[in-house]
Tab-separated table of C-alpha atoms in Angstrom:
chain	number	residue	atom	x	y	z
A	262	GLU	CA	0.000	0.000	0.000
A	263	PRO	CA	1.406	3.443	-0.881
A	264	GLU	CA	2.587	5.495	2.047
A	265	VAL	CA	4.099	8.852	2.891
A	266	THR	CA	7.721	8.606	3.944
A	267	GLN	CA	9.832	11.088	5.861
A	268	THR	CA	13.559	11.406	6.470
A	269	PRO	CA	15.352	11.610	8.759
A	270	SER	CA	13.374	10.074	11.592
A	271	HIS	CA	15.357	12.125	14.112
A	272	GLN	CA	17.425	15.240	13.534
A	273	VAL	CA	19.527	16.932	16.170
A	274	THR	CA	20.859	20.381	15.383
A	275	GLN	CA	22.434	23.370	17.050
A	276	MET	CA	20.456	26.571	17.501
A	277	GLY	CA	20.930	28.860	14.517
A	278	GLN	CA	21.611	26.049	12.056
A	279	GLU	CA	19.520	25.377	8.989
A	280	VAL	CA	17.636	22.098	8.730
A	281	ILE	CA	15.809	20.481	5.846
A	282	LEU	CA	13.148	17.898	6.568
A	283	ARG	CA	12.246	15.649	3.690
A	284	CYS	CA	9.008	13.975	2.721
A	285	VAL	CA	7.970	11.788	-0.179
A	286	PRO	CA	4.195	12.050	-0.569
A	287	ILE	CA	2.064	9.377	-2.206
A	288	SER	CA	2.753	9.583	-5.923
A	289	ASN	CA	-0.658	10.532	-7.322
A	290	HIS	CA	-1.446	13.026	-4.568
A	291	LEU	CA	-1.652	16.700	-5.417
A	292	TYR	CA	-1.938	18.414	-2.025
A	293	PHE	CA	0.844	18.434	0.546
A	294	TYR	CA	0.983	19.616	4.131
A	295	TRP	CA	3.373	20.121	7.007
A	296	TYR	CA	2.359	19.988	10.654
A	297	ARG	CA	4.251	20.066	13.891
A	298	GLN	CA	3.558	18.858	17.385
A	299	ILE	CA	5.500	20.286	20.270
A	300	LEU	CA	5.654	17.748	23.088
A	301	GLY	CA	2.436	17.748	25.072
A	302	GLN	CA	0.656	20.183	22.762
A	303	LYS	CA	-1.811	20.033	19.876
A	304	VAL	CA	-0.884	19.143	16.332
A	305	GLU	CA	-0.421	22.517	14.609
A	306	PHE	CA	-0.889	23.267	10.943
A	307	LEU	CA	2.100	24.908	9.294
A	308	VAL	CA	1.470	25.033	5.551
A	309	SER	CA	-0.380	23.506	2.633
A	310	PHE	CA	1.014	23.319	-0.880
A	311	TYR	CA	-0.702	22.748	-4.196
A	312	ASN	CA	0.312	23.262	-7.800
A	313	ASN	CA	3.828	24.253	-6.803
A	314	GLU	CA	2.802	27.032	-4.499
A	315	ILE	CA	1.724	27.607	-0.934
A	316	SER	CA	-2.076	27.607	-0.682
A	317	GLU	CA	-2.386	28.305	3.055
A	318	LYS	CA	0.027	28.965	5.881
A	319	SER	CA	-0.349	29.558	9.588
A	320	GLU	CA	1.040	32.320	11.769
A	321	ILE	CA	3.780	29.908	12.821
A	322	PHE	CA	5.052	29.661	9.253
A	323	ASP	CA	7.124	32.844	9.233
A	324	ASP	CA	10.105	33.870	7.121
A	325	GLN	CA	12.273	31.261	8.825
A	326	PHE	CA	10.271	28.509	7.136
A	327	SER	CA	10.067	27.569	3.493
A	328	VAL	CA	8.748	24.637	1.503
A	329	GLU	CA	9.747	23.273	-1.833
A	330	ARG	CA	8.935	20.457	-4.197
A	331	PRO	CA	12.286	20.351	-5.953
A	332	ASP	CA	11.941	17.321	-8.192
A	333	GLY	CA	8.312	16.219	-8.455
A	334	SER	CA	8.602	13.600	-5.738
A	335	ASN	CA	10.185	15.165	-2.656
A	336	PHE	CA	8.461	17.808	-0.550
A	337	THR	CA	10.789	19.602	1.823
A	338	LEU	CA	10.447	21.889	4.810
A	339	LYS	CA	13.406	24.149	5.488
A	340	ILE	CA	13.963	26.008	8.723
A	341	ARG	CA	16.614	28.649	8.066
A	342	SER	CA	17.894	29.400	11.525
A	343	THR	CA	16.541	27.029	14.116
A	344	LYS	CA	15.452	28.147	17.559
A	345	LEU	CA	15.063	26.073	20.707
A	346	GLU	CA	11.288	26.375	20.368
A	347	ASP	CA	11.393	24.688	16.955
A	348	SER	CA	12.023	21.385	18.743
A	349	ALA	CA	9.000	19.285	17.850
A	350	MET	CA	7.743	16.360	15.842
A	351	TYR	CA	7.180	17.420	12.234
A	352	PHE	CA	4.646	15.524	10.153
A	353	CYS	CA	4.179	15.627	6.441
A	354	ALA	CA	0.850	14.645	4.900
A	355	SER	CA	-0.631	14.410	1.439
A	356	SER	CA	-4.090	14.099	-0.048
A	357	VAL	CA	-5.190	13.156	-3.530
A	358	TRP	CA	-7.257	16.303	-3.826
A	359	GLY	CA	-8.806	18.922	-1.508
A	360	LEU	CA	-9.961	18.223	2.020
A	361	MET	CA	-13.717	18.428	1.476
A	362	ASP	CA	-13.898	14.837	0.308
A	363	ASN	CA	-10.420	13.474	0.819
A	364	GLU	CA	-8.482	12.267	3.797
A	365	GLN	CA	-4.893	13.096	4.494
A	366	PHE	CA	-2.229	10.417	4.678
A	367	PHE	CA	0.465	11.136	7.223
A	368	GLY	CA	4.122	10.220	7.269
A	369	PRO	CA	5.804	8.788	10.362
A	370	GLY	CA	7.256	12.154	11.370
A	371	THR	CA	10.688	13.650	11.964
A	372	ARG	CA	11.645	14.449	15.517
A	373	LEU	CA	13.651	17.675	15.486
A	374	THR	CA	15.744	18.485	18.534
A	375	VAL	CA	17.368	21.909	18.680
A	376	LEU	CA	20.148	22.246	21.250
B	265	ILE	CA	-8.209	32.282	16.496
B	266	LEU	CA	-10.378	29.263	15.716
B	267	ASN	CA	-10.992	26.954	18.633
B	268	VAL	CA	-11.494	23.233	18.181
B	269	GLU	CA	-12.103	21.385	21.423
B	270	GLN	CA	-12.418	17.724	22.280
B	271	SER	CA	-13.790	16.065	25.362
B	272	PRO	CA	-12.977	14.222	27.404
B	273	GLN	CA	-9.221	14.673	27.321
B	274	SER	CA	-8.749	11.011	28.253
B	275	LEU	CA	-10.896	7.999	28.827
B	276	HIS	CA	-10.327	4.551	30.309
B	277	VAL	CA	-12.906	1.880	29.508
B	278	GLN	CA	-13.171	-1.848	29.983
B	279	GLU	CA	-12.986	-4.134	26.991
B	280	GLY	CA	-16.493	-4.586	25.611
B	281	ASP	CA	-17.776	-1.211	26.809
B	282	SER	CA	-19.134	1.248	24.298
B	283	THR	CA	-17.891	4.795	24.457
B	284	ASN	CA	-18.228	8.137	22.770
B	285	PHE	CA	-16.458	11.431	22.684
B	286	THR	CA	-17.060	14.907	21.338
B	287	CYS	CA	-15.434	17.392	19.014
B	288	SER	CA	-16.646	21.006	19.160
B	289	PHE	CA	-15.863	23.494	16.424
B	290	PRO	CA	-17.076	26.895	15.202
B	291	SER	CA	-20.533	26.557	13.659
B	292	SER	CA	-19.973	29.286	11.071
B	293	ASN	CA	-18.032	28.840	7.827
B	294	PHE	CA	-17.992	25.054	8.096
B	295	TYR	CA	-16.270	23.234	5.252
B	296	ALA	CA	-15.314	19.775	6.499
B	297	LEU	CA	-14.479	17.770	9.586
B	298	HIS	CA	-12.055	14.866	9.677
B	299	TRP	CA	-11.526	12.235	12.364
B	300	TYR	CA	-8.144	10.554	12.759
B	301	ARG	CA	-6.915	7.739	14.957
B	302	TRP	CA	-3.371	8.070	16.231
B	303	GLU	CA	-1.769	5.043	17.796
B	304	THR	CA	1.412	5.415	19.782
B	305	ALA	CA	4.550	5.345	17.611
B	306	LYS	CA	2.497	5.461	14.413
B	307	SER	CA	1.147	8.196	12.136
B	308	PRO	CA	-2.387	9.578	12.380
B	309	GLU	CA	-4.723	7.509	10.236
B	310	ALA	CA	-7.955	8.834	8.770
B	311	LEU	CA	-11.234	7.434	10.026
B	312	PHE	CA	-13.856	9.717	8.513
B	313	VAL	CA	-14.242	12.756	6.303
B	314	MET	CA	-17.537	14.506	7.045
B	315	THR	CA	-19.037	17.397	5.172
B	316	LEU	CA	-22.839	17.471	5.434
B	317	ASN	CA	-24.948	18.418	8.413
B	318	GLY	CA	-26.565	15.268	9.735
B	319	ASP	CA	-23.898	13.026	8.197
B	320	GLU	CA	-23.445	9.708	9.893
B	321	LYS	CA	-20.542	7.503	8.890
B	322	LYS	CA	-19.565	4.040	10.021
B	323	LYS	CA	-16.465	1.888	9.796
B	324	GLY	CA	-16.842	-1.423	11.579
B	325	ARG	CA	-17.524	-0.712	15.259
B	326	ILE	CA	-16.721	2.990	14.930
B	327	SER	CA	-19.224	5.584	13.811
B	328	ALA	CA	-19.421	9.366	13.754
B	329	THR	CA	-22.151	11.969	13.487
B	330	LEU	CA	-21.981	15.586	12.469
B	331	ASN	CA	-24.010	18.646	13.466
B	332	THR	CA	-22.652	21.666	11.641
B	333	LYS	CA	-25.386	24.033	12.842
B	334	GLU	CA	-24.454	23.615	16.491
B	335	GLY	CA	-20.796	22.854	15.850
B	336	TYR	CA	-20.168	19.359	17.151
B	337	SER	CA	-19.344	15.849	16.059
B	338	TYR	CA	-19.552	12.653	18.077
B	339	LEU	CA	-17.381	9.598	17.634
B	340	TYR	CA	-18.787	6.327	18.940
B	341	ILE	CA	-16.986	3.059	19.508
B	342	LYS	CA	-19.151	0.041	20.108
B	343	GLY	CA	-17.731	-2.872	22.111
B	344	SER	CA	-14.274	-1.355	22.651
B	345	GLN	CA	-11.293	-3.623	22.114
B	346	PRO	CA	-7.701	-3.151	23.352
B	347	GLU	CA	-6.630	-2.380	19.785
B	348	ASP	CA	-8.908	0.680	19.871
B	349	SER	CA	-6.518	2.261	22.373
B	350	ALA	CA	-5.243	5.407	20.670
B	351	THR	CA	-5.638	9.155	20.573
B	352	TYR	CA	-8.592	10.279	18.472
B	353	LEU	CA	-8.163	13.615	16.771
B	354	CYS	CA	-10.746	15.726	15.055
B	355	ALA	CA	-9.678	18.241	12.432
B	356	PHE	CA	-11.790	21.222	11.361
B	357	ILE	CA	-11.540	22.913	7.994
B	358	GLU	CA	-13.102	26.327	7.523
B	359	GLU	CA	-14.769	27.419	4.286
B	360	THR	CA	-12.646	30.539	3.906
B	361	SER	CA	-9.369	28.599	4.334
B	362	TYR	CA	-10.175	25.241	2.895
B	363	ASP	CA	-6.597	24.016	2.689
B	364	LYS	CA	-5.892	24.812	6.348
B	365	VAL	CA	-6.576	22.236	9.043
B	366	ILE	CA	-7.173	23.016	12.699
B	367	PHE	CA	-6.741	19.990	14.940
B	368	GLY	CA	-8.381	19.490	18.295
B	369	PRO	CA	-6.245	18.415	21.242
B	370	GLY	CA	-7.397	14.813	20.986
B	371	THR	CA	-9.102	12.293	23.241
B	372	SER	CA	-6.808	9.576	24.538
B	373	LEU	CA	-8.637	6.270	24.845
B	374	SER	CA	-7.303	3.321	26.839
B	375	VAL	CA	-9.196	0.055	26.646
B	376	ILE	CA	-8.424	-2.226	29.550
B	377	PRO	CA	-8.560	-5.957	28.736
């Protein structure tokens, strides 16, 4: 069964460093999403992406964040200069089409630890 | 800021008991509501996508109802089994931002054998 994959499973970085989290969505899906969950808190929406551009983003998704679909299969989240508060579990998801009729499929997550 | 709430926060039931929990969301600008099951060490997995007021959906022993006018959805599990132990998340999508998902905090269910 097709699945969303994410790499790495765990990333440790120093504050101020750039990190790139990678996701491979399901191949025929057209909508892509990033979420994060800080330990003990709600899952928070970061960004949705369709047709090679951001369709929605949250207040969390500031200039330090960017997303890209560089090669038609990968979907990446870049954090330019990490802060301690960026430590969280980051989930990628994809859906075949919009969310009115279609579920999201989630990847296993990347645990980001910023020291 | 949109508020999506779930209650109870956690629930412990005996195997075989039936249970239900609630998701509350803003009743205006409704677009869709999703339910996900999230087992420990796994990814969230979709249960239901609900869009119409009065919708009732069923998957095996799990069912959900939707009331968009009053802003709530119920998830029911009939005859709970240990494998139902998970966190159940609802996710609200608003009409004016239909690619943006607001998750509730989840209800953590433990089914005791």
